[in-house]
Amino acid sequence: MSQPVKINARTITKDEYFYGHKACGGCGESLALRLALKVIGEDAYLSLPAGCMAAVSFIYPNMAFKQNAIITPFASTAAVATGVAAGLKALNKNKLSVGFAGDGGTADIGIQALSGAIDRGEKFIYICTDNEAYMNTGIQKSGLTPFGASTTTTPAGKVIRGNVKPKKNMFEIVAAHGIAYAATASVGYLEDFMMKVQKAKEANGPAYIHVFSPCPTGWGHESDKTIEIAKEVVDNGLWYLAEFENGKFKLNKTPKLDSDVRLYLNAQSRFKHLTDDDIREIEALREEKWERLIKEWS
Ligand SMILES: Cc1ncc(C[n+]2csc(CCOP(=O)(O)OP(=O)(O)O)c2C)c(N)n1
Ligand code: SF4
Ligand SMILES: [Mg+2]
């Protein structure tokens, strides 16, 4: 049997499935959608809740997707996507159902629909584009906002130094359902991301990908720094590349845990208030996380 073609910058299709949208320059989420859809191809139905990606791509009379796409109620992306999958099956159509939602739409408001959908075991792909806040409504904190980040609902002041809670562990929450395939990714490592979308497409059941997607507008960084920031966060271990497959976790990249997190934090105005003590706390959280990951997954 011939090996499937490895997806990379050379082999990826030149066809575009997501274009003409109104996302800000340097938007990590729109890049994730564009490349995911190149791997997914035209034979797919897309479901998206309210959020930046819906707001920038459904502007009547235009739609930025080449595939069929619908906006779902905010809490229901995964329920709609599995409903679409069931409909496609009933109509005997060999097409994929794919849900895309932001961190707020996934880890907070849409989490019960996602849990139920994974539990039903239907074949669909869910991609969470994580920009670490509710961007479309004005940069409010979500369950995936990291410790220390200033948002409009966790503003940094003299007493409270931005968001006081660590990021919710969505990847392991999803894996705990015994899902067919789950992975974390970053738009800083696009070939890794596209390879994971390909695996999700081939999975024999529900598949989830959580892609780290910088937002220049909400994070306060230059729009040409998106890729650099999304690479650095993986290299320094504040984010990670991992997979859950056949019931097992696997780390895809070992970070430099002695690297200075300031290189990442200082590039973004949402962290500009952090003191040396705050940065030590961020490094301590990183250490604690990796001690566990290396012990349990290596
Ligand atoms: C039930 C419901 N609650 C709140 C909203 C308002 N709302 C629309 S978009 C949005 C933010 C979405 O944040 P996220 O899911 O992280 O996506 P992003 O905009 O960051 O891409 C909110 C709160 C809504 N449309 N429906
Ligand atoms: S606000 Fe952020 S997530 Fe929304 S379109 Fe702009 S860069 Fe993208
Ligand atoms: Mg968001």
mmCIF file of N, CA, C and O in Angstrom, residues 10-66:
data_model
loop_
_atom_site.group_PDB
_atom_site.id
_atom_site.type_symbol
_atom_site.label_atom_id
_atom_site.label_comp_id
_atom_site.label_asym_id
_atom_site.label_seq_id
_atom_site.Cartn_x
_atom_site.Cartn_y
_atom_site.Cartn_z
ATOM 1 N N ARG A 10 5.443 22.229 0.861
ATOM 2 C CA ARG A 10 5.559 21.888 -0.560
ATOM 3 C C ARG A 10 4.341 21.144 -1.089
ATOM 4 O O ARG A 10 3.918 21.350 -2.217
ATOM 5 N N THR A 11 3.790 20.252 -0.254
ATOM 6 C CA THR A 11 2.733 19.370 -0.768
ATOM 7 C C THR A 11 1.318 19.914 -0.547
ATOM 8 O O THR A 11 0.374 19.421 -1.140
ATOM 9 N N ILE A 12 1.178 20.917 0.306
ATOM 10 C CA ILE A 12 -0.170 21.429 0.611
ATOM 11 C C ILE A 12 -0.786 22.075 -0.645
ATOM 12 O O ILE A 12 -0.086 22.672 -1.455
ATOM 13 N N THR A 13 -2.094 21.923 -0.774
ATOM 14 C CA THR A 13 -2.766 22.455 -1.960
ATOM 15 C C THR A 13 -2.644 23.986 -2.061
ATOM 16 O O THR A 13 -2.624 24.684 -1.043
ATOM 17 N N LYS A 14 -2.615 24.460 -3.281
ATOM 18 C CA LYS A 14 -2.604 25.923 -3.476
ATOM 19 C C LYS A 14 -4.044 26.459 -3.466
ATOM 20 O O LYS A 14 -4.267 27.668 -3.437
ATOM 21 N N ASP A 15 -5.016 25.564 -3.482
ATOM 22 C CA ASP A 15 -6.420 26.014 -3.433
ATOM 23 C C ASP A 15 -6.696 26.702 -2.100
ATOM 24 O O ASP A 15 -6.180 26.290 -1.065
ATOM 25 N N GLU A 16 -7.498 27.717 -2.146
ATOM 26 C CA GLU A 16 -7.873 28.434 -0.917
ATOM 27 C C GLU A 16 -9.344 28.154 -0.606
ATOM 28 O O GLU A 16 -10.189 28.149 -1.509
ATOM 29 N N TYR A 17 -9.646 27.934 0.698
ATOM 30 C CA TYR A 17 -11.025 27.652 1.121
ATOM 31 C C TYR A 17 -11.534 28.707 2.091
ATOM 32 O O TYR A 17 -12.678 28.653 2.514
ATOM 33 N N PHE A 18 -10.651 29.621 2.485
ATOM 34 C CA PHE A 18 -11.032 30.649 3.473
ATOM 35 C C PHE A 18 -10.330 31.936 3.065
ATOM 36 O O PHE A 18 -9.136 32.103 3.303
ATOM 37 N N TYR A 19 -11.073 32.814 2.409
ATOM 38 C CA TYR A 19 -10.435 34.040 1.921
ATOM 39 C C TYR A 19 -11.471 35.161 1.815
ATOM 40 O O TYR A 19 -12.677 34.918 1.773
ATOM 41 N N GLY A 20 -10.965 36.391 1.815
ATOM 42 C CA GLY A 20 -11.861 37.544 1.723
ATOM 43 C C GLY A 20 -12.474 37.892 3.067
ATOM 44 O O GLY A 20 -13.382 38.722 3.165
ATOM 45 N N HIS A 21 -11.973 37.291 4.138
ATOM 46 C CA HIS A 21 -12.517 37.597 5.472
ATOM 47 C C HIS A 21 -11.947 38.922 5.972
ATOM 48 O O HIS A 21 -11.035 39.481 5.366
ATOM 49 N N LYS A 22 -12.471 39.394 7.094
ATOM 50 C CA LYS A 22 -12.083 40.727 7.567
ATOM 51 C C LYS A 22 -11.295 40.665 8.880
ATOM 52 O O LYS A 22 -11.375 41.569 9.695
ATOM 53 N N ALA A 23 -10.549 39.569 9.084
ATOM 54 C CA ALA A 23 -9.757 39.470 10.326
ATOM 55 C C ALA A 23 -8.644 40.517 10.322
ATOM 56 O O ALA A 23 -8.176 40.949 9.259
ATOM 57 N N CYS A 24 -8.185 40.881 11.518
ATOM 58 C CA CYS A 24 -7.087 41.844 11.652
ATOM 59 C C CYS A 24 -5.825 41.246 11.023
ATOM 60 O O CYS A 24 -5.676 40.025 10.973
ATOM 61 N N GLY A 25 -4.902 42.099 10.624
ATOM 62 C CA GLY A 25 -3.611 41.622 10.121
ATOM 63 C C GLY A 25 -2.912 40.809 11.210
ATOM 64 O O GLY A 25 -2.948 41.188 12.382
ATOM 65 N N GLY A 26 -2.323 39.697 10.845
ATOM 66 C CA GLY A 26 -1.575 38.883 11.812
ATOM 67 C C GLY A 26 -2.446 38.015 12.693
ATOM 68 O O GLY A 26 -1.966 37.438 13.675
ATOM 69 N N CYS A 27 -3.728 37.867 12.367
ATOM 70 C CA CYS A 27 -4.648 37.079 13.208
ATOM 71 C C CYS A 27 -4.283 35.584 13.177
ATOM 72 O O CYS A 27 -4.320 34.942 12.120
ATOM 73 N N GLY A 28 -3.945 35.030 14.343
ATOM 74 C CA GLY A 28 -3.554 33.618 14.423
ATOM 75 C C GLY A 28 -4.717 32.684 14.119
ATOM 76 O O GLY A 28 -4.534 31.636 13.495
ATOM 77 N N GLU A 29 -5.920 33.048 14.556
ATOM 78 C CA GLU A 29 -7.081 32.171 14.331
ATOM 79 C C GLU A 29 -7.366 32.010 12.839
ATOM 80 O O GLU A 29 -7.648 30.916 12.371
ATOM 81 N N SER A 30 -7.300 33.114 12.097
ATOM 82 C CA SER A 30 -7.646 33.018 10.671
ATOM 83 C C SER A 30 -6.599 32.183 9.927
ATOM 84 O O SER A 30 -6.931 31.463 8.985
ATOM 85 N N LEU A 31 -5.349 32.251 10.383
ATOM 86 C CA LEU A 31 -4.306 31.417 9.776
ATOM 87 C C LEU A 31 -4.583 29.933 10.062
ATOM 88 O O LEU A 31 -4.462 29.073 9.176
ATOM 89 N N ALA A 32 -4.988 29.649 11.300
ATOM 90 C CA ALA A 32 -5.307 28.258 11.666
ATOM 91 C C ALA A 32 -6.457 27.732 10.804
ATOM 92 O O ALA A 32 -6.401 26.606 10.292
ATOM 93 N N LEU A 33 -7.489 28.537 10.628
ATOM 94 C CA LEU A 33 -8.632 28.091 9.813
ATOM 95 C C LEU A 33 -8.208 27.860 8.368
ATOM 96 O O LEU A 33 -8.543 26.857 7.747
ATOM 97 N N ARG A 34 -7.431 28.810 7.847
ATOM 98 C CA ARG A 34 -7.031 28.714 6.437
ATOM 99 C C ARG A 34 -6.267 27.407 6.189
ATOM 100 O O ARG A 34 -6.567 26.678 5.236
ATOM 101 N N LEU A 35 -5.306 27.107 7.047
ATOM 102 C CA LEU A 35 -4.492 25.907 6.811
ATOM 103 C C LEU A 35 -5.247 24.622 7.152
ATOM 104 O O LEU A 35 -5.111 23.617 6.454
ATOM 105 N N ALA A 36 -6.043 24.650 8.200
ATOM 106 C CA ALA A 36 -6.838 23.456 8.529
ATOM 107 C C ALA A 36 -7.749 23.103 7.354
ATOM 108 O O ALA A 36 -7.881 21.930 6.979
ATOM 109 N N LEU A 37 -8.343 24.122 6.739
ATOM 110 C CA LEU A 37 -9.289 23.850 5.647
ATOM 111 C C LEU A 37 -8.588 23.352 4.387
ATOM 112 O O LEU A 37 -9.156 22.596 3.606
ATOM 113 N N LYS A 38 -7.329 23.731 4.209
ATOM 114 C CA LYS A 38 -6.563 23.188 3.075
ATOM 115 C C LYS A 38 -6.368 21.680 3.263
ATOM 116 O O LYS A 38 -6.335 20.927 2.296
ATOM 117 N N VAL A 39 -6.213 21.248 4.511
ATOM 118 C CA VAL A 39 -6.042 19.812 4.773
ATOM 119 C C VAL A 39 -7.405 19.108 4.699
ATOM 120 O O VAL A 39 -7.537 18.020 4.142
ATOM 121 N N ILE A 40 -8.418 19.751 5.231
ATOM 122 C CA ILE A 40 -9.759 19.138 5.285
ATOM 123 C C ILE A 40 -10.365 19.011 3.884
ATOM 124 O O ILE A 40 -11.007 18.023 3.561
ATOM 125 N N GLY A 41 -10.135 20.033 3.052
ATOM 126 C CA GLY A 41 -10.629 19.986 1.669
ATOM 127 C C GLY A 41 -12.074 20.444 1.542
ATOM 128 O O GLY A 41 -12.712 20.867 2.515
ATOM 129 N N GLU A 42 -12.580 20.314 0.313
ATOM 130 C CA GLU A 42 -13.876 20.922 0.009
ATOM 131 C C GLU A 42 -15.069 20.109 0.521
ATOM 132 O O GLU A 42 -16.145 20.652 0.763
ATOM 133 N N ASP A 43 -14.850 18.788 0.712
ATOM 134 C CA ASP A 43 -15.975 17.924 1.082
ATOM 135 C C ASP A 43 -16.248 17.986 2.576
ATOM 136 O O ASP A 43 -16.121 16.993 3.304
ATOM 137 N N ALA A 44 -16.625 19.146 3.056
ATOM 138 C CA ALA A 44 -16.847 19.296 4.500
ATOM 139 C C ALA A 44 -17.954 20.316 4.753
ATOM 140 O O ALA A 44 -18.209 21.195 3.923
ATOM 141 N N TYR A 45 -18.604 20.153 5.894
ATOM 142 C CA TYR A 45 -19.596 21.127 6.360
ATOM 143 C C TYR A 45 -19.061 21.723 7.660
ATOM 144 O O TYR A 45 -18.649 20.985 8.551
ATOM 145 N N LEU A 46 -19.072 23.028 7.763
ATOM 146 C CA LEU A 46 -18.450 23.696 8.907
ATOM 147 C C LEU A 46 -19.495 24.318 9.820
ATOM 148 O O LEU A 46 -20.498 24.866 9.351
ATOM 149 N N SER A 47 -19.240 24.238 11.123
ATOM 150 C CA SER A 47 -20.114 24.871 12.119
ATOM 151 C C SER A 47 -19.269 25.780 12.994
ATOM 152 O O SER A 47 -18.229 25.345 13.509
ATOM 153 N N LEU A 48 -19.699 27.014 13.178
ATOM 154 C CA LEU A 48 -18.962 27.976 14.010
ATOM 155 C C LEU A 48 -19.936 28.764 14.877
ATOM 156 O O LEU A 48 -20.977 29.190 14.384
ATOM 157 N N PRO A 49 -19.579 29.007 16.148
ATOM 158 C CA PRO A 49 -20.444 29.859 16.985
ATOM 159 C C PRO A 49 -20.073 31.325 16.770
ATOM 160 O O PRO A 49 -19.152 31.634 16.008
ATOM 161 N N ALA A 50 -20.745 32.208 17.495
ATOM 162 C CA ALA A 50 -20.329 33.611 17.500
ATOM 163 C C ALA A 50 -18.889 33.643 18.002
ATOM 164 O O ALA A 50 -18.480 32.809 18.792
ATOM 165 N N GLY A 51 -18.135 34.595 17.552
ATOM 166 C CA GLY A 51 -16.710 34.682 17.884
ATOM 167 C C GLY A 51 -16.066 35.391 16.721
ATOM 168 O O GLY A 51 -16.719 35.617 15.685
ATOM 169 N N CYS A 52 -14.796 35.725 16.851
ATOM 170 C CA CYS A 52 -14.160 36.492 15.786
ATOM 171 C C CYS A 52 -14.292 35.827 14.423
ATOM 172 O O CYS A 52 -14.554 36.488 13.427
ATOM 173 N N MET A 53 -14.068 34.497 14.358
ATOM 174 C CA MET A 53 -14.048 33.853 13.047
ATOM 175 C C MET A 53 -15.404 33.885 12.346
ATOM 176 O O MET A 53 -15.464 33.951 11.122
ATOM 177 N N ALA A 54 -16.482 33.857 13.125
ATOM 178 C CA ALA A 54 -17.800 34.001 12.503
ATOM 179 C C ALA A 54 -18.014 35.463 12.094
ATOM 180 O O ALA A 54 -18.486 35.764 10.997
ATOM 181 N N ALA A 55 -17.599 36.368 12.981
ATOM 182 C CA ALA A 55 -17.830 37.797 12.720
ATOM 183 C C ALA A 55 -17.079 38.276 11.478
ATOM 184 O O ALA A 55 -17.573 39.144 10.758
ATOM 185 N N VAL A 56 -15.901 37.723 11.224
ATOM 186 C CA VAL A 56 -15.114 38.230 10.090
ATOM 187 C C VAL A 56 -15.419 37.500 8.779
ATOM 188 O O VAL A 56 -14.920 37.890 7.730
ATOM 189 N N SER A 57 -16.219 36.437 8.852
ATOM 190 C CA SER A 57 -16.373 35.646 7.631
ATOM 191 C C SER A 57 -17.806 35.531 7.106
ATOM 192 O O SER A 57 -18.006 35.097 5.981
ATOM 193 N N PHE A 58 -18.781 35.892 7.917
ATOM 194 C CA PHE A 58 -20.171 35.882 7.427
ATOM 195 C C PHE A 58 -20.640 37.336 7.400
ATOM 196 O O PHE A 58 -21.259 37.807 8.345
ATOM 197 N N ILE A 59 -20.294 38.053 6.364
ATOM 198 C CA ILE A 59 -20.720 39.457 6.290
ATOM 199 C C ILE A 59 -21.581 39.583 5.036
ATOM 200 O O ILE A 59 -21.078 39.661 3.924
ATOM 201 N N TYR A 60 -22.874 39.553 5.260
ATOM 202 C CA TYR A 60 -23.835 39.506 4.154
ATOM 203 C C TYR A 60 -23.565 40.610 3.143
ATOM 204 O O TYR A 60 -23.354 41.744 3.551
ATOM 205 N N PRO A 61 -23.521 40.345 1.870
ATOM 206 C CA PRO A 61 -23.872 39.098 1.178
ATOM 207 C C PRO A 61 -22.672 38.184 0.918
ATOM 208 O O PRO A 61 -22.759 37.301 0.082
ATOM 209 N N ASN A 62 -21.557 38.393 1.621
ATOM 210 C CA ASN A 62 -20.374 37.566 1.369
ATOM 211 C C ASN A 62 -20.200 36.496 2.442
ATOM 212 O O ASN A 62 -20.591 36.706 3.587
ATOM 213 N N MET A 63 -19.563 35.381 2.033
ATOM 214 C CA MET A 63 -19.133 34.397 3.022
ATOM 215 C C MET A 63 -17.710 33.989 2.649
ATOM 216 O O MET A 63 -17.423 33.771 1.476
ATOM 217 N N ALA A 64 -16.818 33.939 3.654
ATOM 218 C CA ALA A 64 -15.396 33.727 3.357
ATOM 219 C C ALA A 64 -15.020 32.256 3.192
ATOM 220 O O ALA A 64 -13.878 31.953 2.886
ATOM 221 N N PHE A 65 -15.982 31.337 3.438
ATOM 222 C CA PHE A 65 -15.677 29.903 3.306
ATOM 223 C C PHE A 65 -16.111 29.371 1.948
ATOM 224 O O PHE A 65 -17.199 29.717 1.472
ATOM 225 N N LYS A 66 -15.282 28.500 1.378
ATOM 226 C CA LYS A 66 -15.684 27.844 0.138
ATOM 227 C C LYS A 66 -16.633 26.681 0.456
ATOM 228 O O LYS A 66 -17.521 26.356 -0.312
#
